[in-house]
CSV table of C-alpha atoms in Angstrom, one decimal:
chain,number,residue,atom,x,y,z
A,1,MET,CA,-62.8,-84.3,7.8
A,2,LEU,CA,-62.9,-80.9,8.7
A,3,ASN,CA,-61.2,-81.2,12.1
A,4,LEU,CA,-58.3,-83.3,10.3
A,5,ARG,CA,-57.8,-80.4,8.0
A,6,ARG,CA,-57.7,-77.9,10.9
A,7,PHE,CA,-55.4,-80.2,12.6
A,8,ARG,CA,-53.1,-80.4,9.7
A,9,SER,CA,-53.3,-76.4,9.1
A,10,ILE,CA,-52.2,-76.0,12.5
A,11,PHE,CA,-49.6,-78.5,12.4
A,12,LEU,CA,-47.9,-77.0,9.3
A,13,SER,CA,-47.9,-73.3,10.8
A,14,LEU,CA,-46.2,-74.5,14.0
A,15,LEU,CA,-43.7,-76.4,11.9
A,16,LEU,CA,-43.5,-73.1,9.8
A,17,PHE,CA,-43.1,-71.2,12.8
A,18,MET,CA,-40.2,-73.7,14.1
A,19,MET,CA,-38.2,-73.3,10.9
A,20,PHE,CA,-38.1,-69.8,10.4
A,21,PHE,CA,-39.0,-67.4,13.5
A,22,VAL,CA,-37.0,-69.3,16.5
A,23,PRO,CA,-33.6,-69.0,14.7
A,24,GLN,CA,-34.1,-65.4,13.9
A,25,ILE,CA,-35.0,-65.1,18.0
A,26,SER,CA,-31.8,-66.8,18.5
A,27,MET,CA,-29.8,-64.5,16.3
A,28,ALA,CA,-31.2,-61.4,17.9
A,29,GLU,CA,-30.4,-62.7,21.3
A,30,THR,CA,-26.8,-63.3,20.0
A,31,LEU,CA,-26.4,-59.6,19.0
A,32,ASP,CA,-27.7,-58.6,22.3
A,33,ASN,CA,-25.5,-60.8,24.1
A,34,ASN,CA,-22.8,-59.5,21.6
A,35,VAL,CA,-23.2,-56.0,23.4
A,36,PRO,CA,-20.4,-56.6,26.1
A,37,ASP,CA,-18.5,-57.8,23.2
A,38,ALA,CA,-18.9,-54.6,21.4
A,39,SER,CA,-17.3,-52.7,24.2
A,40,PRO,CA,-14.0,-53.2,22.9
A,41,ALA,CA,-15.1,-51.6,19.7
A,42,ALA,CA,-16.9,-49.0,21.7
A,43,SER,CA,-13.5,-48.5,23.7
A,44,VAL,CA,-11.6,-48.1,20.5
A,45,PRO,CA,-12.4,-44.4,20.1
A,46,ILE,CA,-11.9,-44.1,24.1
A,47,LEU,CA,-8.3,-45.6,23.5
A,48,LYS,CA,-8.0,-42.9,20.3
A,49,SER,CA,-9.2,-40.5,22.7
A,50,ALA,CA,-6.4,-41.0,25.5
A,51,ILE,CA,-4.0,-41.1,22.7
A,52,SER,CA,-5.4,-37.7,21.3
A,53,LEU,CA,-5.8,-36.1,24.5
A,54,PRO,CA,-2.4,-34.8,24.4
A,55,MET,CA,-2.7,-34.0,20.8
A,56,ALA,CA,-6.0,-32.4,21.5
A,57,GLY,CA,-4.0,-30.7,24.3
A,58,ALA,CA,-1.1,-29.6,22.1
A,59,ARG,CA,-4.0,-28.3,19.6
A,60,ALA,CA,-5.3,-26.1,22.4
A,61,THR,CA,-1.9,-24.7,23.0
A,62,ASN,CA,-1.5,-21.5,20.6
A,63,GLN,CA,1.2,-22.1,18.3
A,64,LEU,CA,3.3,-20.3,15.4
A,65,ASN,CA,2.2,-22.3,12.8
A,66,SER,CA,3.6,-20.7,9.6
A,67,ALA,CA,5.0,-17.6,8.2
A,68,ARG,CA,5.4,-15.9,4.9
A,69,TRP,CA,6.4,-12.4,3.4
A,70,LEU,CA,6.6,-10.5,0.4
A,71,VAL,CA,7.9,-7.0,-0.8
A,72,HIS,CA,5.4,-4.5,-1.9
A,73,LYS,CA,6.5,-1.7,-4.2
A,74,ASP,CA,4.5,1.3,-4.3
A,75,ALA,CA,4.9,2.4,-8.1
A,76,VAL,CA,3.8,6.0,-7.4
A,77,GLU,CA,6.0,6.8,-4.5
A,78,GLY,CA,8.9,4.4,-5.3
A,79,THR,CA,9.0,3.2,-1.7
A,80,SER,CA,9.3,-0.6,-0.8
A,81,LYS,CA,7.9,-2.5,2.2
A,82,LEU,CA,8.4,-6.0,3.4
A,83,ARG,CA,5.3,-7.6,5.0
A,84,LEU,CA,6.1,-10.5,7.2
A,85,VAL,CA,3.1,-12.5,8.1
A,86,ILE,CA,2.9,-14.9,11.1
A,87,ASP,CA,0.1,-17.3,11.4
A,88,THR,CA,-1.0,-18.4,14.9
A,89,SER,CA,-3.8,-20.5,16.2
A,90,ASP,CA,-5.5,-18.5,18.4
A,91,PRO,CA,-4.8,-14.6,19.3
A,92,VAL,CA,-1.5,-13.3,21.0
A,93,ILE,CA,-0.2,-10.3,22.5
A,94,VAL,CA,3.2,-8.9,20.8
A,95,SER,CA,5.6,-6.3,21.8
A,96,SER,CA,8.6,-5.4,19.5
A,97,THR,CA,11.6,-3.6,20.3
A,98,LEU,CA,14.7,-2.5,18.0
A,99,ASP,CA,17.3,-3.2,21.2
A,100,GLY,CA,18.9,-6.0,20.1
A,101,ASN,CA,22.6,-7.7,19.7
A,102,GLY,CA,23.1,-5.5,16.5
A,103,PRO,CA,20.4,-4.4,13.8
A,104,GLN,CA,17.5,-6.4,14.9
A,105,LEU,CA,13.8,-6.4,15.3
A,106,VAL,CA,12.8,-8.4,18.1
A,107,LEU,CA,9.0,-9.7,18.6
A,108,ASP,CA,8.1,-11.1,22.0
A,109,ILE,CA,5.2,-13.2,21.3
A,110,LYS,CA,3.1,-13.9,24.5
A,111,GLY,CA,0.5,-17.0,24.4
A,112,ALA,CA,2.1,-18.9,21.5
A,113,VAL,CA,4.7,-21.5,21.4
A,114,VAL,CA,6.7,-22.0,18.5
A,115,GLY,CA,4.8,-24.8,16.4
A,116,ASP,CA,5.1,-26.0,12.8
A,117,VAL,CA,7.0,-22.7,11.6
A,118,ASP,CA,10.1,-23.1,10.4
A,119,ASP,CA,13.1,-22.1,12.8
A,120,SER,CA,14.4,-19.9,10.1
A,121,ILE,CA,13.2,-18.1,7.2
A,122,THR,CA,15.3,-16.3,4.7
A,123,LEU,CA,13.9,-12.9,3.8
A,124,ASP,CA,14.6,-10.5,0.9
A,125,GLY,CA,18.2,-9.5,2.2
A,126,GLN,CA,17.4,-5.6,1.4
A,127,ILE,CA,15.0,-4.9,3.9
A,128,ALA,CA,15.4,-7.7,6.3
A,129,GLU,CA,17.7,-10.6,6.0
A,130,LYS,CA,16.1,-13.4,7.9
A,131,VAL,CA,13.5,-14.1,10.7
A,132,ARG,CA,14.4,-16.5,13.5
A,133,PHE,CA,11.6,-18.1,15.7
A,134,ILE,CA,12.7,-18.9,19.3
A,135,LYS,CA,11.2,-20.6,22.2
A,136,LYS,CA,11.2,-18.5,25.5
A,137,ASP,CA,9.1,-21.1,27.6
A,138,GLY,CA,5.9,-22.9,27.5
A,139,ASN,CA,3.8,-20.1,26.7
A,140,ASN,CA,5.8,-17.8,25.1
A,141,SER,CA,8.1,-17.3,22.1
A,142,GLN,CA,10.1,-14.7,20.1
A,143,ALA,CA,10.7,-13.7,16.6
A,144,VAL,CA,14.0,-12.1,15.5
A,145,VAL,CA,14.2,-10.0,12.4
A,146,ASP,CA,17.9,-9.6,11.1
A,147,LEU,CA,18.4,-6.3,9.6
A,148,PRO,CA,20.7,-5.1,7.1
A,149,ALA,CA,21.0,-2.0,9.0
A,150,MET,CA,19.6,-0.3,12.2
A,151,ILE,CA,16.3,1.3,11.4
A,152,ASP,CA,14.3,3.9,13.3
A,153,ASP,CA,11.1,3.4,15.4
A,154,GLY,CA,9.0,4.9,12.6
A,155,ASP,CA,10.0,2.6,10.0
A,156,TYR,CA,8.3,-0.3,11.0
A,157,LYS,CA,5.2,-1.5,12.7
A,158,VAL,CA,3.6,-4.4,14.3
A,159,PHE,CA,-0.3,-5.4,14.6
A,160,THR,CA,-2.4,-8.5,14.9
A,161,LEU,CA,-5.4,-9.4,12.6
A,162,LYS,CA,-8.3,-11.8,13.9
A,163,SER,CA,-8.9,-15.2,12.2
A,164,ASP,CA,-11.3,-14.7,8.8
A,165,THR,CA,-13.0,-18.1,8.4
A,166,ALA,CA,-14.7,-16.9,5.4
A,167,ASN,CA,-11.5,-16.6,3.8
A,168,LYS,CA,-9.8,-19.3,5.6
A,169,LYS,CA,-7.2,-17.2,7.5
A,170,SER,CA,-6.1,-17.9,11.1
A,171,PHE,CA,-5.4,-15.1,13.5
A,172,ARG,CA,-2.3,-13.3,12.3
A,173,VAL,CA,0.7,-11.2,13.5
A,174,VAL,CA,1.9,-8.6,10.7
A,175,VAL,CA,5.2,-7.0,10.5
A,176,ASP,CA,5.9,-4.1,8.2
A,177,ILE,CA,9.4,-2.8,7.5
A,178,ASN,CA,10.0,-0.1,5.0
A,179,LYS,CA,13.0,0.0,3.1
A,180,PRO,CA,16.0,1.6,5.1
A,181,VAL,CA,17.6,4.6,3.9
A,182,PRO,CA,20.7,3.6,1.4
A,183,LYS,CA,24.1,3.5,3.3
A,184,VAL,CA,26.2,6.7,2.8
A,185,VAL,CA,29.2,6.3,0.9
A,186,TYR,CA,32.0,8.5,2.6
A,187,ASN,CA,34.7,10.2,1.0
A,188,PHE,CA,36.5,11.9,3.8
A,189,THR,CA,39.3,14.7,3.1
A,190,PRO,CA,42.1,15.4,5.6
A,191,GLY,CA,41.7,18.5,8.2
A,192,LEU,CA,39.1,19.8,10.2
A,193,ARG,CA,38.2,22.7,7.9
A,194,ASN,CA,34.4,22.9,6.5
A,195,LYS,CA,33.8,19.6,8.5
A,196,VAL,CA,30.2,19.4,10.0
A,197,ILE,CA,30.6,17.9,13.6
A,198,VAL,CA,28.2,17.3,16.1
A,199,ILE,CA,29.1,17.5,19.8
A,200,ASP,CA,26.6,15.7,22.3
A,201,PRO,CA,27.1,16.8,26.1
A,202,GLY,CA,26.1,13.8,27.9
A,203,HIS,CA,22.6,14.2,30.2
A,204,GLY,CA,21.8,17.5,31.2
A,205,GLY,CA,18.7,19.6,32.6
A,206,SER,CA,16.7,16.8,34.6
A,207,ASP,CA,19.5,14.4,34.3
A,208,PRO,CA,22.4,14.9,36.1
A,209,GLY,CA,24.1,11.7,35.3
A,210,ALA,CA,26.7,10.2,37.5
A,211,ILE,CA,27.5,11.9,40.7
A,212,GLY,CA,30.8,12.0,42.0
A,213,PRO,CA,31.6,11.3,45.9
A,214,ASN,CA,32.1,15.1,46.3
A,215,LYS,CA,28.8,15.5,44.5
A,216,VAL,CA,30.5,16.9,40.8
A,217,GLN,CA,27.8,16.0,38.6
A,218,GLU,CA,28.4,14.5,34.9
A,219,LYS,CA,26.3,16.8,33.1
A,220,THR,CA,28.5,19.8,34.4
A,221,VAL,CA,31.8,18.3,33.0
A,222,THR,CA,30.6,17.0,29.8
A,223,LEU,CA,29.1,20.6,29.1
A,224,ALA,CA,32.2,22.2,29.8
A,225,VAL,CA,34.6,20.0,28.1
A,226,ALA,CA,32.0,20.0,25.0
A,227,GLN,CA,32.1,23.8,25.0
A,228,LYS,CA,35.9,23.7,24.9
A,229,VAL,CA,35.9,21.3,21.8
A,230,LYS,CA,33.4,23.5,20.1
A,231,ALA,CA,35.7,26.5,20.6
A,232,MET,CA,38.8,24.6,19.4
A,233,LEU,CA,37.0,23.1,16.5
A,234,GLU,CA,35.6,26.7,15.3
A,235,ASN,CA,39.1,27.9,15.4
A,236,ALA,CA,40.0,25.3,13.0
A,237,GLY,CA,37.5,26.2,10.6
A,238,ALA,CA,35.1,23.4,11.2
A,239,LYS,CA,31.0,23.9,11.6
A,240,VAL,CA,30.0,22.5,15.2
A,241,LEU,CA,26.5,21.6,16.4
A,242,MET,CA,25.9,20.9,20.1
A,243,THR,CA,23.1,18.9,21.0
A,244,ARG,CA,22.9,21.4,24.0
A,245,GLN,CA,24.6,24.4,25.2
A,246,THR,CA,23.4,24.8,28.5
A,247,ASP,CA,22.1,23.0,31.3
A,248,VAL,CA,18.7,21.7,29.7
A,249,ASP,CA,17.1,18.6,28.5
A,250,VAL,CA,17.5,18.3,24.8
A,251,TYR,CA,14.0,16.8,24.0
A,252,GLY,CA,12.4,18.6,27.0
A,253,PRO,CA,11.5,18.2,30.5
A,254,ASN,CA,9.9,14.8,31.6
A,255,ALA,CA,10.6,13.2,28.2
A,256,SER,CA,11.3,9.4,27.9
A,257,ALA,CA,14.9,8.3,27.9
A,258,VAL,CA,14.4,7.2,24.2
A,259,ASP,CA,12.8,10.6,23.1
A,260,GLU,CA,15.7,12.5,25.0
A,261,LEU,CA,18.4,10.5,23.3
A,262,LYS,CA,16.8,10.6,20.0
A,263,ALA,CA,16.5,14.5,20.1
A,264,ARG,CA,20.3,14.0,20.2
A,265,THR,CA,20.5,11.7,17.4
A,266,ILE,CA,18.4,13.8,14.9
A,267,VAL,CA,20.6,17.0,15.6
A,268,ALA,CA,23.3,15.0,13.8
A,269,ASN,CA,21.1,13.2,11.3
A,270,ASN,CA,19.2,16.1,10.1
A,271,ASN,CA,22.3,18.0,9.5
A,272,LYS,CA,24.2,15.3,8.0
A,273,ALA,CA,26.9,15.5,9.9
A,274,ASP,CA,30.3,14.3,9.2
A,275,VAL,CA,31.0,12.7,12.6
A,276,PHE,CA,29.0,12.6,16.0
A,277,VAL,CA,30.7,12.7,19.4
A,278,SER,CA,29.2,12.0,22.6
A,279,ILE,CA,31.0,13.0,25.8
A,280,HIS,CA,30.1,11.1,28.9
A,281,ILE,CA,31.9,10.3,32.4
A,282,ASN,CA,31.8,7.0,33.6
A,283,ALA,CA,31.1,5.5,37.4
A,284,PHE,CA,31.7,2.6,39.2
A,285,SER,CA,31.0,0.9,42.6
A,286,ASN,CA,34.9,0.5,43.2
A,287,PRO,CA,36.3,4.0,43.8
A,288,THR,CA,39.7,2.7,42.8
A,289,VAL,CA,38.5,2.0,39.1
A,290,GLY,CA,39.6,4.6,36.6
A,291,GLY,CA,40.7,5.6,33.3
A,292,THR,CA,39.4,6.6,29.9
A,293,ALA,CA,37.4,4.2,27.2
A,294,THR,CA,35.5,5.0,24.2
A,295,TYR,CA,32.7,3.2,22.6
A,296,TYR,CA,31.7,2.9,19.0
A,297,TYR,CA,29.0,0.9,17.0
A,298,GLN,CA,30.1,-0.6,13.7
A,299,LYS,CA,27.8,0.9,11.2
A,300,SER,CA,30.7,1.8,8.3
A,301,ASN,CA,34.2,1.1,8.2
A,302,TYR,CA,35.2,4.3,10.0
A,303,ASP,CA,33.4,4.4,13.5
A,304,ALA,CA,36.2,1.9,15.0
A,305,LEU,CA,38.6,4.2,13.5
A,306,LEU,CA,37.2,7.2,15.1
A,307,ALA,CA,37.1,5.6,18.3
A,308,ASN,CA,40.8,4.6,18.1
A,309,CYS,CA,41.7,8.1,17.1
A,310,ILE,CA,40.1,9.9,19.9
A,311,GLN,CA,40.8,7.3,22.5
A,312,ASP,CA,44.6,7.8,21.5
A,313,GLY,CA,44.1,12.0,21.7
A,314,LEU,CA,42.4,11.4,25.0
A,315,VAL,CA,44.9,9.2,26.7
A,316,ALA,CA,47.8,11.3,25.2
A,317,THR,CA,46.7,14.6,26.5
A,318,GLY,CA,44.7,13.4,30.0
A,319,GLY,CA,47.1,10.9,30.8
A,320,LEU,CA,44.5,8.5,32.7
A,321,GLN,CA,44.5,5.0,32.6
A,322,ASP,CA,44.1,3.4,28.9
A,323,ARG,CA,40.7,1.3,29.0
A,324,GLY,CA,40.7,1.0,25.4
A,325,THR,CA,38.0,0.9,22.7
A,326,TYR,CA,34.9,-1.4,22.8
A,327,SER,CA,32.1,-1.9,20.4
A,328,ALA,CA,28.6,-1.3,22.2
A,329,GLY,CA,25.2,-0.5,21.3
A,330,PHE,CA,24.2,2.8,22.9
A,331,TYR,CA,21.5,4.4,21.3
A,332,VAL,CA,23.4,7.7,20.4
A,333,ILE,CA,26.0,5.8,18.5
A,334,LYS,CA,23.6,3.3,16.9
A,335,ARG,CA,21.1,5.8,15.7
A,336,THR,CA,23.3,8.2,14.4
A,337,THR,CA,24.0,7.3,10.4
A,338,MET,CA,27.5,9.0,10.4
A,339,PRO,CA,30.6,7.6,12.0
A,340,SER,CA,29.8,8.0,15.8
A,341,ILE,CA,31.7,7.6,19.3
A,342,LEU,CA,30.6,7.7,23.0
A,343,ALA,CA,33.6,8.9,25.0
A,344,GLU,CA,34.2,8.1,28.7
A,345,LEU,CA,36.6,10.7,29.8
A,346,GLY,CA,37.2,9.3,33.3
A,347,PHE,CA,35.5,7.9,36.6
A,348,ILE,CA,33.9,10.5,38.6
A,349,SER,CA,33.1,7.8,41.3
A,350,ASN,CA,37.0,8.1,41.5
A,351,PRO,CA,37.8,10.9,43.9
A,352,ALA,CA,41.2,11.6,42.2
A,353,GLU,CA,39.7,11.6,38.7
A,354,GLU,CA,36.6,13.3,39.9
A,355,LYS,CA,38.9,16.1,41.2
A,356,LEU,CA,40.8,16.1,37.8
A,357,LEU,CA,37.6,16.3,35.8
A,358,SER,CA,36.1,19.3,37.4
A,359,THR,CA,39.2,21.5,36.9
A,360,TYR,CA,39.3,23.9,33.9
A,361,GLN,CA,42.9,22.6,32.7
A,362,PHE,CA,42.1,19.1,32.9
A,363,GLN,CA,38.9,19.9,30.8
A,364,GLN,CA,40.8,21.7,28.3
A,365,GLN,CA,43.3,18.7,28.2
A,366,MET,CA,40.4,16.6,27.4
A,367,ALA,CA,39.1,18.9,24.9
A,368,GLN,CA,42.3,18.9,23.0
A,369,GLY,CA,42.5,15.3,23.3
A,370,ILE,CA,39.2,15.1,21.2
A,371,VAL,CA,40.2,17.5,18.8
A,372,GLN,CA,43.6,15.9,18.1
A,373,GLY,CA,41.8,12.6,17.7
A,374,LEU,CA,39.2,14.3,15.2
A,375,ASP,CA,42.0,15.7,13.3
A,376,LYS,CA,43.7,12.3,12.9
A,377,PHE,CA,40.6,10.6,12.0
A,378,PHE,CA,39.8,12.7,9.0
A,379,SER,CA,43.6,12.4,7.8
A,380,GLN,CA,43.4,8.6,8.1
A,381,ALA,CA,40.0,8.3,6.7
A,382,ALA,CA,41.0,10.2,3.8
A,383,LYS,CA,43.7,8.0,3.0
A,384,ARG,CA,41.2,4.9,2.7
A,385,GLY,CA,39.8,6.5,-0.4
A,386,GLY,CA,36.4,6.5,0.6
A,387,GLY,CA,33.5,4.0,0.6
A,388,LEU,CA,30.8,2.6,3.1
């Protein structure tokens, strides 16, 4: 009996084993066998990775992601400053210049392309009009800030900031622009008496300017003509300031070109001159090219008028070919706050004009032309009734 009971017990145990454990082993084998089937599932992230590789690459490329701005007003000093902040993915190298086509601040941003930032953002209109983001190439970009008026180097600053993870801030390019000086409202009167006129003899000192085929130097001619203009204007009752009265550098020896030119504009700006006249001599590779031309930068309604009047005077008294008047961004006429012109009396590279320019009589004729032009300008400007 005991053996029979033991047999039944063993049989029942075997039966239970077959019913419950063998299927479990079979399922386990099936999951294992499905490992290869799991490969496509495992390959999903690989596929995503393949798609995202370019995305990952794009993310790895430094970008201009956004830009924002505000105007800060100092309640104590009464000054205003516009701050423009450009967010970038990673650090960048930024350089800036005010030399653009018109009143512009141009930022060259090395190491970042234009990303999600808007192509153009309108600013306050008083300190800066808008900023435009431009692709330069696959690694670099440019931000161009359009200004309502030209500013000076000391009126803005550009710097970068590191990322600030604690405050969730990325790398940033920061531009601070101070509010420009209000535009001058002009109210000219006719005549030369009591007018404050700055005469700028081009070049000087270590900078001879253009040199003619017979070694006549531009700086010598411009100073000679300027001195004659000064004498005539003072005889007419004007107050004349010269940026240089001898053969010297205005800023000083070994100065940068910008420092030298800026020193000339300071003479006019600090003395609140009525007009600024810069005298130069042209040069060209073709020695047959000649003539007189006058340049202006349109800061007011009077710059082109001044250029036209002086050009007419120079052509009338000098008799050289009339090459006309042109708008140009020369430093000294762009950075002076009053109506300003730059006159190219003739071509020193033209042997015939070089000879004329070196004579006392022709220098006197050109000086007379400038004075006649100034007198005509004040007469016509007075008729306009004043304004910007």
